[in-house]
Structures are given as C-alpha cells and as structure tokens.
C-alpha positions as semicolon CSV with decimal commas, in nm:
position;residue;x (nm);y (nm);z (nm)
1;X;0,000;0,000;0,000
2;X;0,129;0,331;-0,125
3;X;0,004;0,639;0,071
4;X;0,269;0,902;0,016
5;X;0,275;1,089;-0,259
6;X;0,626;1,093;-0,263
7;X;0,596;0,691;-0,392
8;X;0,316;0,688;-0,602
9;X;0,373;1,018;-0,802
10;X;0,767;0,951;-0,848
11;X;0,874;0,742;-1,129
12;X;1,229;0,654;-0,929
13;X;1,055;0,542;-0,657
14;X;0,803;0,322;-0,801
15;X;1,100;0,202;-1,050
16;X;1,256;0,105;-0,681
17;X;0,965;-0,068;-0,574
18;X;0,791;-0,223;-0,810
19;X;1,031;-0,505;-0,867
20;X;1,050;-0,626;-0,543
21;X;0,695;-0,731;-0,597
22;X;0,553;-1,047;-0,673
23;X;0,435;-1,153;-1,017
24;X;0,022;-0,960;-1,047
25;X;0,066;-0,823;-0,704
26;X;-0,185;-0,632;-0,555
27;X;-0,134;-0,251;-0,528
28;X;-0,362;-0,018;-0,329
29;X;-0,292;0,350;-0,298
30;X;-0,441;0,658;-0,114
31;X;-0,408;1,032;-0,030
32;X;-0,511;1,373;-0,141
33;X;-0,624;1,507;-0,498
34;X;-0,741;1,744;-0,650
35;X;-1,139;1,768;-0,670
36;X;-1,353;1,936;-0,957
37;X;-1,660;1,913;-0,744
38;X;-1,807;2,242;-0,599
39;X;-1,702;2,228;-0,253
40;X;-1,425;2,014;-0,312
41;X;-1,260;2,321;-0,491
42;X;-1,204;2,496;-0,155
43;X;-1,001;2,180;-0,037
44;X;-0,773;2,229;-0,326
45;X;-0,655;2,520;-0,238
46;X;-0,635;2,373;0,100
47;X;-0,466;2,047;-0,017
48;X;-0,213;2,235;-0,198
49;X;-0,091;2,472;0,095
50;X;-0,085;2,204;0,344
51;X;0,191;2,005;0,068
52;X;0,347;2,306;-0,036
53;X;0,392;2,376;0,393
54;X;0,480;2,055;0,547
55;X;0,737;1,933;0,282
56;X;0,891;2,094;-0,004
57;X;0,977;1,779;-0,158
58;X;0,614;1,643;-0,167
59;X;0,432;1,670;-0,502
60;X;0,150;1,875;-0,500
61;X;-0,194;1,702;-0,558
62;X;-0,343;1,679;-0,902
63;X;-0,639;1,550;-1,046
64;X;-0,490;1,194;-1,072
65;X;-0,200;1,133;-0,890
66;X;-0,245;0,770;-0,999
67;X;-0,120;0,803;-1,297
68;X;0,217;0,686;-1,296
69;X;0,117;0,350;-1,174
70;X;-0,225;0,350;-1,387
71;X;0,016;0,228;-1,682
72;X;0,141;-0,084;-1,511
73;X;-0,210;-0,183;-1,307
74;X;-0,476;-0,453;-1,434
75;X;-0,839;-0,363;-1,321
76;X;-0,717;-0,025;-1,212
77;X;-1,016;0,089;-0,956
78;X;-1,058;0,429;-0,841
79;X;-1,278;0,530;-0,591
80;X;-1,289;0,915;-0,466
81;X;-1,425;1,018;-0,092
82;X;-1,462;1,346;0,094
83;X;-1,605;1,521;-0,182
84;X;-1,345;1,437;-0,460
85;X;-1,079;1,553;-0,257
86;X;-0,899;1,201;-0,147
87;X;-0,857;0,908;-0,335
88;X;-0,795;0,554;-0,301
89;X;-0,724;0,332;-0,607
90;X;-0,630;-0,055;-0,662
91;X;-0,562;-0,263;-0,898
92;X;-0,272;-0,601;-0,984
93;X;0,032;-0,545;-1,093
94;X;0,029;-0,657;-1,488
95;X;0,220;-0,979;-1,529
C-alpha cells in the first residue's frame, strides 16, 4: 500500500519498488487530490498549501495522482471520498 505521494507520483521510486513485488501483485494506494466538485474546490486550495507547507519535496496534488502507476495496473479501480478531494485506487500489478 502506497500512501505518500512521494511513492506513487515519483517514477524513481516506483522504478525502486515495483520489482520487489511479486508476479500480479496487488497494489492499493491513497491520499489527497485534487477535486472538480463544488465544494471540493475549496479543499484544493487547501490540499495544496498544506503540501506546499509541510514538505517541499512532496508533489503537489493533481487530479490523478495515480497516474504513474495506472500504466502498469490490471483492473485499475478508483474510488474518490470526501467530496473528490482524497482518493484511493487498486488494482494487480500486470504480469
């Protein structure tokens, strides 16, 4: 389970990772996004300060922060919560 940013939206880290798992290995990640929903506009703003605040080296949220790993998942699921604003997503590993 990926929940920092700093994995799941860095293509060195997940080129760390990701061989170290097993053959169709199950992958579940979660954490902030971006949110086109009405209210879930404030959060951005919100989202992004708190990032931008707490660590200069974590990515900023964007609208799909599971991309990067969307290229390399089977049955890629994506499921959104507090209006739009978080994420969680799962899927295998292709094999």
């Amino acid at each position: 389970m990926f929940a920092a940013p700093d994995v799941y939206a860095s293509a060195s880290a997940l080129a760390n990772i990701l061989p170290h798992l097993n053959d169709r290995a199950r992958v579940a990640l979660f954490g902030a996004k971006l949110s086109r929903g009405r209210f879930g506009r404030i959060l951005n703003g919100f989202f992004g300060f708190l990032m931008r605040t707490l660590s200069s080296t974590t990515p900023v949220p964007n609208e799909a922060p599971w991309s990067l790993l969307a290229e390399r998942l089977d049955d890629l699921t994506v499921r959104e919560y507090f209006h739009g604003s978080m994420f969680l997503a799962y899927g295998r590993l292709k094999g």
